[in-house]
CSV table of C-alpha atoms and ligand atoms in Angstrom, one decimal:
chain,number,residue,atom,x,y,z
A,11,UNK,CA,45.1,-32.2,34.1
A,12,UNK,CA,43.9,-32.6,37.7
A,13,UNK,CA,44.0,-36.1,39.2
A,14,UNK,CA,41.7,-37.0,42.1
A,15,UNK,CA,42.1,-39.9,44.4
A,16,UNK,CA,40.7,-40.9,47.8
A,17,UNK,CA,42.8,-41.3,50.9
A,18,UNK,CA,40.9,-43.6,53.3
A,19,UNK,CA,40.7,-42.4,56.9
A,20,UNK,CA,39.1,-43.6,60.1
A,21,UNK,CA,36.5,-46.3,59.3
A,22,UNK,CA,34.7,-44.7,56.3
A,23,UNK,CA,36.0,-41.3,55.6
A,24,UNK,CA,37.5,-40.2,52.3
A,25,UNK,CA,40.0,-37.4,52.2
A,26,UNK,CA,40.2,-36.3,48.6
A,27,UNK,CA,43.7,-35.7,47.2
A,28,UNK,CA,44.0,-33.5,44.1
A,29,UNK,CA,47.2,-33.3,42.3
A,30,UNK,CA,48.7,-32.1,39.1
A,31,UNK,CA,51.2,-34.7,37.7
A,32,UNK,CA,53.2,-31.9,36.0
A,33,UNK,CA,53.8,-29.7,39.0
A,34,UNK,CA,53.8,-32.4,41.7
A,35,UNK,CA,51.7,-30.2,43.8
A,36,UNK,CA,48.7,-31.4,45.8
A,37,UNK,CA,45.6,-30.2,47.7
A,38,UNK,CA,43.5,-32.2,50.1
A,39,UNK,CA,39.9,-31.8,51.0
A,40,UNK,CA,38.8,-32.3,54.6
A,41,UNK,CA,41.9,-33.9,56.2
A,42,UNK,CA,40.4,-35.4,59.3
A,43,UNK,CA,43.7,-37.3,59.9
A,44,UNK,CA,47.2,-36.2,58.9
A,45,UNK,CA,49.0,-39.6,58.9
A,46,UNK,CA,47.3,-41.2,55.9
A,47,UNK,CA,47.8,-37.9,53.9
A,48,UNK,CA,51.5,-37.8,54.7
A,49,UNK,CA,51.9,-41.4,53.7
A,50,UNK,CA,50.2,-40.8,50.3
A,51,UNK,CA,52.2,-37.6,49.7
A,52,UNK,CA,55.4,-39.5,50.3
A,53,UNK,CA,54.4,-42.4,48.2
A,54,UNK,CA,53.6,-40.2,45.2
A,55,UNK,CA,56.4,-37.6,45.8
A,56,UNK,CA,54.0,-34.7,46.1
A,57,UNK,CA,54.2,-31.3,47.9
A,58,UNK,CA,51.1,-30.2,49.8
A,59,UNK,CA,50.3,-26.7,48.8
A,60,UNK,CA,46.6,-26.3,49.8
A,61,UNK,CA,43.8,-27.6,52.0
A,62,UNK,CA,40.0,-27.1,51.5
A,63,UNK,CA,37.7,-27.5,54.5
A,64,UNK,CA,33.9,-28.0,54.2
A,65,UNK,CA,32.8,-27.9,57.8
A,66,UNK,CA,34.0,-28.0,61.4
A,67,UNK,CA,33.5,-31.6,62.3
A,68,UNK,CA,36.6,-33.4,63.7
A,69,UNK,CA,36.6,-36.1,61.0
A,70,UNK,CA,37.1,-33.3,58.5
A,71,UNK,CA,39.6,-31.0,60.2
A,72,UNK,CA,41.4,-33.2,62.7
A,73,UNK,CA,44.6,-33.3,60.6
A,74,UNK,CA,44.6,-29.7,59.5
A,75,UNK,CA,47.1,-28.2,62.0
A,76,UNK,CA,49.6,-31.1,61.8
A,77,UNK,CA,49.6,-30.8,58.0
A,78,UNK,CA,50.0,-27.0,58.2
A,79,UNK,CA,53.0,-27.3,60.5
A,80,UNK,CA,54.7,-29.8,58.2
A,81,UNK,CA,54.0,-28.1,54.9
A,82,UNK,CA,53.7,-24.6,53.5
A,83,UNK,CA,50.1,-24.8,52.5
A,84,UNK,CA,47.2,-22.4,52.3
A,85,UNK,CA,44.0,-23.4,54.1
A,86,UNK,CA,40.5,-22.4,52.8
A,87,UNK,CA,37.4,-22.9,54.8
A,88,UNK,CA,34.1,-21.5,56.2
A,89,UNK,CA,33.6,-18.7,58.6
A,90,UNK,CA,33.7,-20.5,61.9
A,91,UNK,CA,36.0,-19.6,64.8
A,92,UNK,CA,35.7,-23.2,66.0
A,93,UNK,CA,38.1,-24.2,63.2
A,94,UNK,CA,41.7,-23.2,63.9
A,95,UNK,CA,44.2,-22.8,61.1
A,96,UNK,CA,42.1,-21.3,58.3
A,97,UNK,CA,44.1,-18.8,56.3
A,98,UNK,CA,41.3,-17.7,53.9
A,99,UNK,CA,37.6,-17.7,55.0
A,100,UNK,CA,35.5,-18.2,51.9
A,101,UNK,CA,31.8,-17.5,51.3
A,102,UNK,CA,29.2,-17.9,48.6
A,103,UNK,CA,30.3,-15.9,45.6
A,104,UNK,CA,34.0,-16.4,46.3
A,105,UNK,CA,36.2,-18.7,44.3
A,106,UNK,CA,39.4,-20.5,44.9
A,107,UNK,CA,42.0,-21.5,42.3
A,108,UNK,CA,43.1,-25.1,43.0
A,109,UNK,CA,46.1,-26.2,40.9
A,110,UNK,CA,44.9,-24.0,38.0
A,111,UNK,CA,41.3,-25.0,38.3
A,112,UNK,CA,38.7,-22.5,39.6
A,113,UNK,CA,36.2,-23.6,42.3
A,114,UNK,CA,33.2,-21.6,43.3
A,115,UNK,CA,32.1,-21.6,47.0
A,116,UNK,CA,28.5,-22.7,47.6
A,117,UNK,CA,26.9,-22.3,51.1
A,118,UNK,CA,25.0,-25.5,52.0
A,119,UNK,CA,23.9,-25.3,55.6
A,120,UNK,CA,21.9,-28.0,57.3
A,121,UNK,CA,24.3,-30.8,58.5
A,122,UNK,CA,26.1,-27.9,60.2
A,123,UNK,CA,25.5,-24.2,59.9
A,124,UNK,CA,29.0,-23.5,58.5
A,125,UNK,CA,28.9,-26.1,55.8
A,126,UNK,CA,30.2,-25.1,52.4
A,127,UNK,CA,30.9,-27.0,49.1
A,128,UNK,CA,33.4,-26.4,46.3
A,129,UNK,CA,32.2,-26.6,42.7
A,130,UNK,CA,34.2,-26.3,39.5
A,131,UNK,CA,32.3,-25.9,36.3
A,132,UNK,CA,35.1,-26.8,34.0
A,133,UNK,CA,38.8,-26.8,33.5
A,134,UNK,CA,40.6,-23.7,32.3
A,135,UNK,CA,42.4,-25.9,29.9
A,136,UNK,CA,39.8,-26.2,27.2
A,137,UNK,CA,41.8,-28.9,25.4
A,138,UNK,CA,40.9,-31.3,28.3
A,139,UNK,CA,37.6,-33.0,28.1
A,140,UNK,CA,36.7,-33.2,31.8
A,141,UNK,CA,33.7,-33.0,34.0
A,142,UNK,CA,32.4,-30.4,36.5
A,143,UNK,CA,33.5,-31.3,40.0
A,144,UNK,CA,31.8,-31.0,43.4
A,145,UNK,CA,33.3,-31.5,46.8
A,146,UNK,CA,30.4,-31.5,49.2
A,147,UNK,CA,31.6,-33.0,52.5
A,148,UNK,CA,28.7,-34.3,54.5
A,149,UNK,CA,25.8,-32.5,52.7
A,150,UNK,CA,25.1,-34.7,49.7
A,151,UNK,CA,26.2,-38.4,50.0
A,152,UNK,CA,26.1,-41.1,47.4
A,153,UNK,CA,22.5,-42.2,47.8
A,154,UNK,CA,21.8,-40.1,50.9
A,155,UNK,CA,22.5,-36.9,52.8
A,156,UNK,CA,24.1,-35.9,56.0
A,157,UNK,CA,22.2,-35.9,59.3
A,158,UNK,CA,20.7,-32.5,60.1
A,159,UNK,CA,22.6,-31.6,63.3
A,160,UNK,CA,22.6,-27.8,63.3
A,161,UNK,CA,20.2,-26.6,60.7
A,162,UNK,CA,16.6,-27.3,59.9
A,163,UNK,CA,15.0,-29.7,57.5
A,164,UNK,CA,13.8,-26.9,55.1
A,165,UNK,CA,17.4,-25.5,55.2
A,166,UNK,CA,18.9,-28.8,54.4
A,167,UNK,CA,16.4,-29.4,51.6
A,168,UNK,CA,17.2,-26.0,50.1
A,169,UNK,CA,21.0,-26.8,50.2
A,170,UNK,CA,20.5,-30.2,48.6
A,171,UNK,CA,18.3,-28.7,45.9
A,172,UNK,CA,20.9,-26.1,45.1
A,173,UNK,CA,23.4,-28.9,44.5
A,174,UNK,CA,20.8,-30.8,42.4
A,175,UNK,CA,20.8,-27.8,40.0
A,176,UNK,CA,24.4,-28.4,39.0
A,177,UNK,CA,25.1,-30.0,35.7
A,178,UNK,CA,24.0,-33.7,35.5
A,179,UNK,CA,27.5,-34.8,34.6
A,180,UNK,CA,29.1,-33.2,37.7
A,181,UNK,CA,31.2,-35.7,39.6
A,182,UNK,CA,30.1,-35.7,43.2
A,183,UNK,CA,32.9,-36.3,45.8
A,184,UNK,CA,31.4,-36.7,49.3
A,185,UNK,CA,33.4,-37.5,52.4
A,186,UNK,CA,32.1,-40.9,53.5
A,187,UNK,CA,31.6,-44.4,52.1
A,188,UNK,CA,28.0,-44.8,53.3
A,189,UNK,CA,26.6,-45.8,49.9
A,190,UNK,CA,25.4,-49.3,50.5
A,191,UNK,CA,23.6,-48.4,53.7
A,192,UNK,CA,22.1,-45.3,52.1
A,193,UNK,CA,20.9,-47.3,49.1
A,194,UNK,CA,19.3,-50.0,51.3
A,195,UNK,CA,17.3,-47.2,52.9
A,196,UNK,CA,16.5,-45.6,49.5
A,197,UNK,CA,15.1,-49.0,48.4
A,198,UNK,CA,12.9,-49.2,51.5
A,199,UNK,CA,11.5,-45.8,50.4
A,200,UNK,CA,11.2,-46.6,46.6
A,201,UNK,CA,11.1,-50.4,46.2
A,202,UNK,CA,10.1,-50.1,42.5
A,203,UNK,CA,12.7,-47.5,41.4
A,204,UNK,CA,14.5,-49.4,38.6
A,205,UNK,CA,17.4,-46.9,38.3
A,206,UNK,CA,17.9,-47.5,42.0
A,207,UNK,CA,17.9,-51.3,41.7
A,208,UNK,CA,20.6,-51.0,39.0
A,209,UNK,CA,22.6,-48.7,41.2
A,210,UNK,CA,22.4,-51.1,44.2
A,211,UNK,CA,23.8,-54.0,42.2
A,212,UNK,CA,26.5,-51.8,40.7
A,213,UNK,CA,27.5,-50.5,44.2
A,214,UNK,CA,27.5,-54.0,45.7
A,215,UNK,CA,29.9,-55.2,43.0
A,216,UNK,CA,32.1,-52.1,43.5
A,217,UNK,CA,32.4,-52.7,47.2
A,218,UNK,CA,33.0,-56.4,46.7
A,219,UNK,CA,36.1,-55.4,44.7
A,220,UNK,CA,37.0,-53.0,47.6
A,221,UNK,CA,36.7,-50.0,45.4
A,222,UNK,CA,35.1,-46.7,46.4
A,223,UNK,CA,31.5,-46.0,45.2
A,224,UNK,CA,32.4,-42.3,45.2
A,225,UNK,CA,32.3,-40.1,43.1
A,226,UNK,CA,28.8,-40.4,41.8
A,227,UNK,CA,27.1,-37.9,39.5
A,228,UNK,CA,24.3,-35.4,40.0
A,229,UNK,CA,22.3,-37.2,37.4
A,230,UNK,CA,22.5,-40.5,39.2
A,231,UNK,CA,21.7,-38.8,42.5
A,232,UNK,CA,18.6,-37.2,41.0
A,233,UNK,CA,17.3,-40.5,39.8
A,234,UNK,CA,18.0,-42.6,42.9
A,235,UNK,CA,18.7,-40.4,46.0
A,236,UNK,CA,15.5,-40.0,48.0
A,237,UNK,CA,16.7,-36.8,49.5
A,238,UNK,CA,16.8,-35.2,46.1
A,239,UNK,CA,13.4,-36.5,45.1
A,240,UNK,CA,11.1,-34.7,47.5
A,241,UNK,CA,9.3,-33.3,44.5
A,242,UNK,CA,9.2,-36.6,42.6
A,243,UNK,CA,5.7,-38.0,41.9
A,244,UNK,CA,7.2,-41.5,41.8
A,245,UNK,CA,8.6,-41.1,45.3
A,246,UNK,CA,5.4,-39.6,46.7
A,247,UNK,CA,3.4,-42.4,45.2
A,248,UNK,CA,5.8,-44.9,46.9
A,249,UNK,CA,5.3,-43.2,50.3
A,250,UNK,CA,1.5,-43.0,49.7
A,251,UNK,CA,1.4,-46.8,49.1
A,252,UNK,CA,3.2,-47.4,52.4
A,253,UNK,CA,0.9,-45.0,54.3
A,254,UNK,CA,3.8,-42.6,54.9
A,255,UNK,CA,2.9,-39.5,52.9
A,256,UNK,CA,1.9,-37.2,55.8
A,257,UNK,CA,2.4,-33.9,54.1
A,258,UNK,CA,2.3,-33.0,50.4
A,259,UNK,CA,4.8,-30.2,50.4
A,260,UNK,CA,8.4,-30.8,49.3
A,261,UNK,CA,9.5,-29.8,52.9
A,262,UNK,CA,7.0,-32.2,54.4
A,263,UNK,CA,8.1,-35.1,52.1
A,264,UNK,CA,11.8,-34.3,53.0
A,265,UNK,CA,11.1,-34.2,56.7
A,266,UNK,CA,9.2,-37.6,56.5
A,267,UNK,CA,12.1,-39.2,54.6
A,268,UNK,CA,14.9,-37.7,56.7
A,269,UNK,CA,13.0,-38.6,60.0
A,270,UNK,CA,12.5,-42.2,58.7
A,271,UNK,CA,16.2,-42.5,57.9
A,272,UNK,CA,17.2,-41.3,61.3
A,273,UNK,CA,15.5,-44.3,62.8
A,274,UNK,CA,16.1,-46.8,60.0
B,10,ZN,ZN1,30.1,-33.9,59.4
B,11,FE,FE1,31.9,-36.5,58.4
């Protein structure tokens, strides 16, 4: 059975560490920094055998080569020559077996053009009751989404909506602890969203206890994340009341909300 834990890096990054308690093998997702990963591997007595990369930003790949030099590990990542150290370039339709569990590659451009995500529908061990898993880097955040640096708003919306199609009980592992700030913005957009109000008080409590608010679930994101709600009548009505509904299309609503967040 796969165990997943966050390794905190920089000010608000999470490097996700996956390990199999039986084999003592580990994988990490988006190691922006090698030092905290090395520390955790030692602490737990684990051997690093693989690395998954979602996109080329430094806070996701900065520790890649140091880890590769120190360990015999295989690196999977997107097709981008700007990232050095990738052994296997993966694309939509490909899959990667991580510690016995299969992950499908999803292409989710927008934040960057090379951005991919890793999705596992279920464990191969059918005796284990576990959830689908998603590692989505800086595309879908708890309560928010990444800034659109390289792609376009319609491209980012399509990527987010492809993630929103995943099963509701999918655990969503994003790469930053931005949740409280994201939810504060979400409440500015939808002050009357009750599921959102509940989420805000839950997240505040979690952070007060110094615990990560990640993972969330697709179901919770659909109910509370404004960037997955561009087709929601409730969200449109909230924008309308605030005189902010400029365009009725999902692309227009998304552009309005993303543009507002960029200046929030
Ligand atoms: Zn990024
Ligand atoms: Fe990042």
